[in-house]
Coordinates of C-alpha atoms and ligand atoms in Angstrom, one line a residue:
X9 CA 98.5 74.1 120.8
X10 CA 101.9 72.5 121.2
X11 CA 104.9 74.8 121.1
X12 CA 106.0 73.9 117.5
X13 CA 102.5 74.4 116.2
X14 CA 102.0 77.6 118.1
X15 CA 105.3 78.9 116.6
X16 CA 104.0 78.4 113.1
X17 CA 100.8 80.3 114.0
X18 CA 102.8 83.1 115.6
X19 CA 105.1 83.4 112.6
X20 CA 102.1 83.9 110.4
X21 CA 100.6 86.6 112.6
X22 CA 103.9 88.4 112.5
X23 CA 104.3 88.1 108.8
X24 CA 100.7 88.9 107.8
X25 CA 99.3 90.8 110.7
X26 CA 96.3 92.3 108.9
X27 CA 94.7 89.2 107.6
X28 CA 92.0 88.2 110.2
X29 CA 90.1 85.8 108.0
X30 CA 93.3 83.9 107.2
X31 CA 94.2 83.8 110.9
X32 CA 90.8 82.4 111.8
X33 CA 91.0 79.6 109.2
X34 CA 94.5 78.7 110.1
X35 CA 93.8 78.7 113.8
X36 CA 90.9 76.3 113.5
X37 CA 93.0 74.1 111.3
X38 CA 96.1 74.0 113.5
X39 CA 94.0 73.3 116.6
X40 CA 92.5 70.2 114.8
X41 CA 95.8 68.8 113.6
X42 CA 97.9 69.7 116.6
X43 CA 97.5 66.4 118.4
X44 CA 98.3 64.4 115.2
X45 CA 101.5 66.2 114.5
X46 CA 102.8 66.4 118.1
X47 CA 104.5 63.1 118.6
X48 CA 106.9 60.8 116.8
X49 CA 106.9 59.7 114.1
X50 CA 104.5 62.3 112.8
X51 CA 106.5 65.3 114.2
X52 CA 107.9 65.4 110.6
X53 CA 104.7 67.0 109.5
X54 CA 105.6 70.2 111.4
X55 CA 108.1 70.8 108.5
X56 CA 105.2 71.3 106.1
X57 CA 103.0 73.5 108.2
X58 CA 104.7 76.8 107.3
X59 CA 104.7 75.8 103.6
X60 CA 101.0 75.0 103.8
X61 CA 100.2 78.5 104.9
X62 CA 102.4 80.3 102.4
X63 CA 100.9 80.2 99.0
X64 CA 103.1 78.8 96.2
X65 CA 102.3 81.9 94.2
X66 CA 100.2 85.1 94.7
X67 CA 99.2 87.1 91.7
X68 CA 97.8 90.6 92.1
X69 CA 96.9 92.7 89.1
X70 CA 95.1 95.7 87.7
X71 CA 91.8 95.4 85.9
X72 CA 91.1 98.5 83.8
X73 CA 87.7 98.7 82.1
X74 CA 85.2 101.2 80.8
X75 CA 81.7 101.5 82.1
X76 CA 78.5 102.2 80.1
X77 CA 79.0 106.0 80.6
X78 CA 82.4 105.8 79.0
X79 CA 84.0 106.3 82.4
X80 CA 87.4 104.7 83.1
X81 CA 87.2 102.2 86.0
X82 CA 89.8 100.2 87.8
X83 CA 89.6 97.2 90.1
X84 CA 92.1 94.9 91.7
X85 CA 92.3 91.2 90.7
X86 CA 93.9 88.3 92.5
X87 CA 94.8 84.7 92.0
X88 CA 96.2 82.7 95.0
X89 CA 97.9 79.5 93.8
X90 CA 98.0 77.9 97.1
X91 CA 99.1 74.3 96.8
X92 CA 99.6 72.0 93.8
X93 CA 100.8 68.9 95.6
X94 CA 97.7 66.9 94.6
X95 CA 97.1 68.4 91.2
X96 CA 96.5 71.6 89.3
X97 CA 95.4 74.6 91.4
X98 CA 91.6 74.5 91.6
X99 CA 89.1 76.8 93.1
X100 CA 86.6 79.6 92.5
X101 CA 86.7 83.2 91.6
X102 CA 84.8 85.7 93.7
X103 CA 83.6 89.1 92.5
X104 CA 82.5 91.1 95.5
X105 CA 83.5 94.6 96.8
X106 CA 84.8 93.0 100.1
X107 CA 87.4 90.9 98.3
X108 CA 90.9 91.3 99.6
X109 CA 94.1 89.3 100.2
X110 CA 93.0 88.0 103.6
X111 CA 89.6 86.7 102.4
X112 CA 91.1 85.0 99.3
X113 CA 94.0 83.5 101.3
X114 CA 91.6 82.0 103.8
X115 CA 89.5 80.6 100.9
X116 CA 92.5 79.3 99.1
X117 CA 93.8 77.7 102.3
X118 CA 90.5 75.9 103.0
X119 CA 90.2 74.9 99.3
X120 CA 93.4 72.8 99.6
X121 CA 91.9 70.5 102.2
X122 CA 88.5 70.5 100.7
X123 CA 89.9 69.4 97.4
X124 CA 92.0 66.7 99.1
X125 CA 88.8 65.4 100.7
X126 CA 87.1 64.9 97.4
X127 CA 89.6 62.2 96.5
X128 CA 90.1 63.8 93.0
X129 CA 93.6 65.0 91.8
X130 CA 93.2 68.7 92.5
X131 CA 95.4 71.3 94.2
X132 CA 93.9 74.4 95.8
X133 CA 93.6 78.0 94.7
X134 CA 91.2 80.9 94.8
X135 CA 90.9 84.3 93.1
X136 CA 88.6 87.1 92.3
X137 CA 88.3 90.9 92.3
X138 CA 87.0 93.7 94.5
X139 CA 84.4 94.4 91.8
X140 CA 80.8 94.9 92.7
X141 CA 78.5 93.2 90.1
X142 CA 75.3 94.7 91.7
X143 CA 73.6 97.2 89.4
X144 CA 76.0 96.6 86.5
X145 CA 74.7 96.1 83.0
X146 CA 75.3 92.9 81.2
X147 CA 77.6 94.8 78.9
X148 CA 79.6 96.1 81.9
X149 CA 79.9 92.5 83.3
X150 CA 81.2 91.3 80.0
X151 CA 83.7 94.1 79.6
X152 CA 84.9 93.5 83.2
X153 CA 85.3 89.8 82.7
X154 CA 87.2 90.3 79.5
X155 CA 89.7 92.7 81.1
X156 CA 90.0 90.4 84.1
X157 CA 90.8 87.4 81.9
X158 CA 93.2 89.4 79.7
X159 CA 95.6 89.2 82.7
X160 CA 94.5 86.0 84.3
X161 CA 95.0 84.0 81.1
X162 CA 98.8 84.3 81.5
X163 CA 98.7 82.4 84.8
X164 CA 96.1 79.6 84.3
X165 CA 95.7 76.5 82.1
X166 CA 94.0 73.2 82.1
X167 CA 97.0 71.5 83.6
X168 CA 98.1 74.4 85.7
X169 CA 95.2 76.2 87.3
X170 CA 91.5 75.8 86.6
X171 CA 89.3 78.5 88.2
X172 CA 85.5 78.3 88.6
X173 CA 82.7 80.4 90.1
X174 CA 82.1 81.6 93.6
X175 CA 80.2 84.6 95.0
X176 CA 79.3 86.9 92.2
X177 CA 80.6 84.5 89.5
X178 CA 78.1 82.2 87.9
X179 CA 77.5 80.7 84.5
X180 CA 77.2 84.1 82.8
X181 CA 80.6 85.3 84.0
X182 CA 82.3 81.9 83.4
X183 CA 81.0 82.1 79.8
X184 CA 82.5 85.5 79.3
X185 CA 85.8 84.5 80.9
X186 CA 86.0 81.4 78.8
X187 CA 85.3 83.3 75.6
X188 CA 88.1 85.7 76.3
X189 CA 90.6 83.0 77.3
X190 CA 89.9 81.3 74.0
X191 CA 90.6 84.6 72.1
X192 CA 93.9 85.1 73.8
X193 CA 95.3 81.6 73.8
X194 CA 93.6 80.3 70.6
X195 CA 93.0 77.1 72.4
X196 CA 89.8 75.3 73.5
X197 CA 90.5 73.5 76.8
X198 CA 88.9 72.8 80.1
X199 CA 90.6 75.9 81.6
X200 CA 87.5 76.8 83.6
X201 CA 84.7 74.8 85.2
X202 CA 81.0 75.7 85.5
X203 CA 80.9 76.3 81.7
X204 CA 77.7 76.2 79.7
X205 CA 76.7 72.6 78.8
X206 CA 77.1 73.2 75.1
X207 CA 80.8 74.2 75.5
X208 CA 82.1 71.6 77.9
X209 CA 80.2 72.3 81.1
X210 CA 79.2 69.3 83.2
X211 CA 75.6 68.5 83.9
X212 CA 74.8 68.9 87.6
X213 CA 77.7 71.4 88.2
X214 CA 75.2 74.3 88.9
X215 CA 73.4 72.0 91.4
X216 CA 76.4 70.3 92.8
X217 CA 77.3 72.4 95.9
X218 CA 73.7 72.5 97.2
X219 CA 72.9 68.9 96.3
X220 CA 76.2 67.7 97.8
X221 CA 75.5 69.7 101.0
X222 CA 72.3 67.8 101.5
X223 CA 73.8 64.5 100.6
X224 CA 76.3 65.2 103.4
X225 CA 73.4 66.1 105.8
X226 CA 71.7 62.8 104.7
X227 CA 74.8 60.8 105.5
X228 CA 75.3 62.4 108.9
X229 CA 71.6 61.9 109.8
X230 CA 71.8 58.3 108.6
X231 CA 74.7 57.8 110.9
X232 CA 72.3 58.7 113.7
X233 CA 69.6 56.5 112.4
X234 CA 67.6 59.5 111.1
X235 CA 66.5 61.2 107.8
X236 CA 65.7 64.6 106.5
X237 CA 62.0 63.7 106.0
X238 CA 59.8 66.2 107.8
X239 CA 62.8 68.2 109.2
X240 CA 62.4 72.0 109.5
X241 CA 65.4 73.7 107.9
X242 CA 66.9 77.1 108.1
X243 CA 68.8 78.2 104.9
X244 CA 70.6 81.5 104.5
X245 CA 71.5 83.1 101.2
X246 CA 69.6 83.0 97.9
X247 CA 72.6 82.4 95.6
X248 CA 73.8 79.3 93.7
X249 CA 74.4 77.3 96.8
X250 CA 71.3 78.2 98.7
X251 CA 68.9 77.7 95.8
X252 CA 70.0 74.1 95.1
X253 CA 70.2 73.4 98.8
X254 CA 66.5 74.3 99.1
X255 CA 65.7 72.3 96.0
X256 CA 67.3 69.1 97.4
X257 CA 65.8 69.5 100.9
X258 CA 62.3 69.7 99.3
X259 CA 63.0 66.7 97.1
X260 CA 63.8 64.7 100.3
X261 CA 60.7 65.8 102.1
X262 CA 62.2 68.5 104.4
X263 CA 60.6 71.9 105.0
X264 CA 62.5 75.2 104.4
X265 CA 61.5 78.1 106.6
X266 CA 64.1 80.8 105.7
X267 CA 66.3 82.4 103.0
X268 CA 68.2 85.7 102.8
X269 CA 70.2 88.1 100.8
X270 CA 72.6 90.9 101.8
X271 CA 69.7 93.3 102.5
X272 CA 67.5 91.1 104.6
X273 CA 65.8 87.9 105.7
X274 CA 62.6 86.0 104.7
X275 CA 61.0 83.9 107.4
X276 CA 58.1 81.8 105.9
X277 CA 56.6 79.5 108.5
X278 CA 54.3 78.0 105.9
X279 CA 57.4 76.7 104.1
X280 CA 59.2 77.7 101.0
X281 CA 57.9 75.1 98.5
X282 CA 58.8 74.4 94.9
X283 CA 56.6 77.2 93.5
X284 CA 58.1 79.7 95.9
X285 CA 61.6 78.5 95.1
X286 CA 60.9 78.9 91.4
X287 CA 59.7 82.5 92.1
X288 CA 62.9 83.1 94.1
X289 CA 65.2 81.7 91.4
X290 CA 63.6 83.8 88.7
X291 CA 63.8 86.9 91.0
X292 CA 67.5 86.3 91.7
X293 CA 68.9 84.8 88.5
X294 CA 66.8 86.5 85.8
X295 CA 65.5 89.7 87.3
X296 CA 68.5 90.1 89.6
X297 CA 66.2 91.6 92.2
X298 CA 66.1 91.7 96.0
X299 CA 64.3 89.2 98.1
X300 CA 62.3 91.9 99.8
X301 CA 60.0 91.5 96.8
X302 CA 59.0 88.0 98.0
X303 CA 56.5 89.3 100.5
X304 CA 54.6 91.3 97.9
X305 CA 54.0 87.9 96.2
X306 CA 53.7 85.8 99.5
X307 CA 52.3 88.3 102.1
X308 CA 52.0 85.7 104.9
X309 CA 55.8 85.5 105.0
X310 CA 57.9 87.9 107.1
X311 CA 60.7 90.1 105.7
X312 CA 63.3 91.6 108.1
X313 CA 65.6 94.2 106.6
X314 CA 69.2 94.1 107.7
X315 CA 72.1 96.5 107.5
X316 CA 74.7 93.9 108.5
X317 CA 75.6 95.8 111.7
X318 CA 73.0 94.0 113.9
X319 CA 74.2 92.1 116.9
X320 CA 72.5 88.9 115.7
X321 CA 70.5 87.7 112.7
X322 CA 66.8 86.8 113.1
X323 CA 67.2 84.1 110.5
X324 CA 69.0 81.9 113.1
X325 CA 66.4 82.6 115.8
X326 CA 63.7 80.3 114.4
X327 CA 62.7 76.9 115.8
X328 CA 64.1 74.2 113.5
X329 CA 65.9 70.9 113.2
X330 CA 68.7 71.7 110.8
X331 CA 70.6 74.8 109.7
X332 CA 72.4 75.3 106.4
X333 CA 74.3 78.6 106.2
X334 CA 74.9 79.3 102.5
X335 CA 75.7 83.0 102.2
X336 CA 79.1 84.1 103.4
X337 CA 81.9 83.9 106.0
X338 CA 81.2 84.6 109.6
X339 CA 77.4 85.0 109.1
X340 CA 76.9 83.0 112.4
X341 CA 78.4 84.7 115.5
X342 CA 78.2 83.5 119.1
X343 CA 74.7 85.0 119.7
X344 CA 73.4 83.3 116.5
X345 CA 75.0 80.0 117.6
X346 CA 73.3 80.3 121.0
X347 CA 70.0 80.9 119.2
X348 CA 70.5 77.9 117.0
X349 CA 71.2 75.7 120.0
X350 CA 68.2 77.1 122.0
X351 CA 65.9 76.6 119.1
X352 CA 66.5 72.9 119.0
X353 CA 68.7 72.6 115.9
X354 CA 70.5 69.2 115.9
X355 CA 72.5 69.5 112.7
X356 CA 74.5 72.4 111.1
X357 CA 76.0 71.8 107.7
X358 CA 78.0 74.6 106.1
X359 CA 77.2 75.4 102.4
X360 CA 79.2 78.6 102.6
X361 CA 83.0 78.7 103.4
X362 CA 83.6 79.4 107.1
X363 CA 80.1 80.8 107.9
X364 CA 80.5 80.2 111.6
X365 CA 83.0 82.2 113.6
X366 CA 85.3 80.6 116.1
X367 CA 83.1 81.3 119.2
X368 CA 80.1 80.0 117.3
X369 CA 81.9 76.8 116.5
X370 CA 82.8 76.3 120.2
X371 CA 79.1 76.8 121.2
X372 CA 78.1 74.1 118.7
X373 CA 80.8 71.8 120.1
X374 CA 79.8 72.3 123.7
X375 CA 76.1 71.7 122.9
X376 CA 76.9 68.5 121.0
X377 CA 75.4 69.7 117.8
X378 CA 76.3 67.7 114.7
X379 CA 78.4 70.3 112.9
X380 CA 80.0 69.7 109.5
X381 CA 82.4 72.5 108.4
X382 CA 82.3 73.9 104.9
X383 CA 85.5 72.2 103.7
X384 CA 83.7 68.9 103.9
X385 CA 80.0 69.8 103.6
X386 CA 80.3 72.1 100.5
X387 CA 82.9 70.0 98.7
X388 CA 80.3 68.7 96.2
X389 CA 80.8 71.8 94.0
X390 CA 84.5 71.4 93.4
X391 CA 84.1 67.7 93.2
X392 CA 81.8 68.0 90.2
X393 CA 84.3 70.6 88.8
X394 CA 86.8 67.8 89.0
X395 CA 84.4 65.6 87.1
X396 CA 84.0 68.4 84.5
X397 CA 87.8 68.4 84.1
X398 CA 87.8 64.6 83.5
X399 CA 85.0 65.0 80.9
X400 CA 86.9 67.8 79.1
X401 CA 90.0 65.7 79.0
X402 CA 88.3 62.8 77.4
X403 CA 86.1 65.1 75.3
X404 CA 82.9 63.4 76.5
X405 CA 79.8 64.4 78.4
X406 CA 78.4 62.2 81.1
X407 CA 74.7 62.0 81.8
X408 CA 73.0 63.9 84.6
X409 CA 72.3 60.6 86.4
X410 CA 75.9 59.5 86.1
X411 CA 77.3 62.7 87.5
X412 CA 74.7 62.9 90.3
X413 CA 75.5 59.3 91.3
X414 CA 79.2 60.1 91.4
X415 CA 78.5 63.2 93.5
X416 CA 76.5 61.1 96.0
X417 CA 79.3 58.6 96.2
X418 CA 81.9 61.3 96.8
X419 CA 79.9 63.0 99.6
X420 CA 79.3 59.6 101.3
X421 CA 83.0 58.8 101.0
X422 CA 83.9 62.2 102.5
X423 CA 81.5 61.5 105.4
X424 CA 83.0 58.1 106.0
X425 CA 86.6 59.5 105.8
X426 CA 86.0 62.4 108.2
X427 CA 84.1 60.2 110.6
X428 CA 86.9 57.7 110.6
X429 CA 89.5 60.3 111.1
X430 CA 87.5 61.8 114.0
X431 CA 87.2 58.4 115.6
X432 CA 90.9 57.6 115.1
X433 CA 92.5 60.9 116.1
X434 CA 89.8 63.0 117.9
X435 CA 86.3 62.2 119.3
X436 CA 83.3 60.6 117.7
X437 CA 81.4 63.0 115.4
X438 CA 84.0 65.8 115.7
X439 CA 83.8 66.5 112.0
X440 CA 86.0 69.6 112.2
X441 CA 88.9 67.6 113.4
X442 CA 88.0 64.7 111.1
X443 CA 87.9 67.0 108.0
X444 CA 91.1 68.9 108.8
X445 CA 93.1 65.8 109.7
X446 CA 91.9 63.6 106.8
X447 CA 92.4 66.5 104.3
X448 CA 95.8 67.4 105.8
X449 CA 97.4 64.0 105.9
X450 CA 97.1 63.4 102.2
X451 CA 98.4 66.8 101.3
X452 CA 101.3 66.6 103.8
X453 CA 102.4 63.2 102.6
X454 CA 102.4 64.4 99.0
X455 CA 104.4 67.5 99.9
X456 CA 107.0 65.4 101.8
X457 CA 107.2 62.9 98.9
X458 CA 107.8 65.8 96.5
X459 CA 110.7 67.2 98.6
X460 CA 108.9 69.5 101.0
X461 CA 108.1 71.9 98.2
Ligands
LIG507 P1 76.2 83.8 95.2 O1 76.9 85.0 94.8 O2 75.4 83.0 94.1 O3 75.2 84.0 96.4 C1 75.7 84.6 97.6 C2 74.5 84.8 98.5 O4 74.9 85.3 99.7 C3 73.5 85.9 97.9 O5 72.2 85.5 98.3 C4 74.0 87.1 98.6 O6 73.1 88.2 98.7 C5 74.3 86.6 100.0 N1 75.3 87.4 100.7 C6 76.5 87.8 100.2 N2 77.1 88.6 101.1 C7 76.3 88.6 102.2 C8 76.4 89.2 103.5 N3 77.4 90.0 103.8 N4 75.3 89.1 104.3 C9 74.3 88.3 104.0 N5 74.1 87.7 102.8 C10 75.1 87.9 101.9 O7 77.4 82.9 95.8 P2 77.4 81.3 96.0 O8 76.0 80.8 96.4 O9 78.1 80.7 95.0 O10 78.3 81.2 97.3 C11 77.8 81.3 98.7 C12 78.8 80.7 99.6 O11 79.1 79.4 99.3 C13 80.2 81.4 99.6 O12 80.7 81.3 100.9 C14 81.0 80.6 98.7 O13 82.4 80.7 98.9 C15 80.5 79.2 99.1 N6 80.7 78.1 98.1 C16 80.3 78.3 96.8 C17 80.5 77.2 95.9 C18 80.0 77.3 94.5 O14 80.1 76.3 93.8 N7 79.4 78.4 94.0 C19 81.2 76.0 96.3 C20 81.5 75.9 97.7 C21 81.3 77.0 98.5 P3 73.0 89.3 97.5 O15 72.2 88.6 96.4 O16 72.4 90.4 98.2 O17 74.5 89.5 97.1
LIG508 O1 84.5 77.2 97.3 C1 84.5 76.4 96.4 O2 84.7 75.2 96.6 C2 84.0 76.9 95.1 N1 83.7 78.1 95.0 C3 84.0 75.9 93.9 C4 85.4 75.8 93.3 C5 85.4 75.0 92.0 O3 86.6 75.0 91.5 O4 84.4 74.5 91.6

């Protein structure tokens, strides 16, 4: 990194020493944009770097609630309002016991550039709580969501900040959060996205992140004169993003060999087909069960239990053509990345946010793997959230076909823009640099035009 860029990074380390996920995201980003901001006339961009890292506003609050046993519970809630230069803050809410300031700040930081890449007028934000939804009753989830929104409602609004789902927050939670917002504000607006279709939700929003991810993969493969047809694919996770990633791969003639949850991995060499996916979706979304049950129904598959402390993940050690990490941050370390390369994978598209650690990313780069970072590859979710905001504003609902077509166009445009930025400022097919630079330039220009705020 050039001196001025390095100084920005060092200042962050000094100010927020205990935020490793934020440091990781900022480091990758600064490395990408460093060459662009180094020389005249663009040196002026250095003036916005410290402001990009510092959130416009950080809200931390108490969430008191009462469980089914009448016991008082408390959690910590957050909303990081990172950057509003392109529009209202926009980004998901995560409910997971690991949630802390570092994780949400990295997610909010990434969200700013992701939203910029969609081409829609959205700033970036992220929020959530260190709440563990596992094992909670529906009543407890509802009580928790209502208490969470009782405070959050003071800080959001359809023209201010529009949250959505992320890990642990799906349509059930968005419904409860929306209901409570309405009670408090006595106002029906598009203050959240991912709503039920009967009360303002957009068709295709549940599918959007996974479908968009595969539209991106399609665009990248097309650039190489190839398609997904017949490709063997590794998918991690079994949540919202993973499920619709698998669905779209199957629709396009690919074969899916793996899925996972936080307790273990399924490897099914015969392929996870539509029937098996339907079983998995019912298991995860309705029964809220563990994927270990999959092998009782499909005994020819293999289940490998995981504690999370293993040196590597067997899921990434399977011969395949494409890999789609769709679970969580840093799920691919350097050993996993080496396995992915060794096993012949040519394309890695990130459905999760920052699933590959820095060493892993370097291994992909060295091996010449086509690697699309989350901020470009998983932007389809927030893009359709942006389309939901538009529909709410005009009080109309667009058809499934219409939204899906717009999603495809947006993903193709993102591919074109990050490819072009890579060719102009970095090297051909360096989608990390392309995504960071293309996302950054738009945000930086808007910040400068608005007086460096
Ligand atoms: P979900 O909560 O629906 O699913 C998360 C999945 O990841 C579950 O299968 C979960 O397993 C698994 N998982 C969680 N933690 C771990 C872990 N430590 N090790 C292994 N597996 C784990 O979340 P989403 O599908 O919505 O989100 C997945 C990723 O995609 C996240 O990185 C999120 O930020 C990102 N993303 C989500 C978007 C969206 O629209 N929802 C948009 C863009 C990105 P278990 O069931 O055991 O918890
Ligand atoms: O990481 C993400 O882009 C999301 N969780 C979706 C955010 C949104 O506002 O739809």
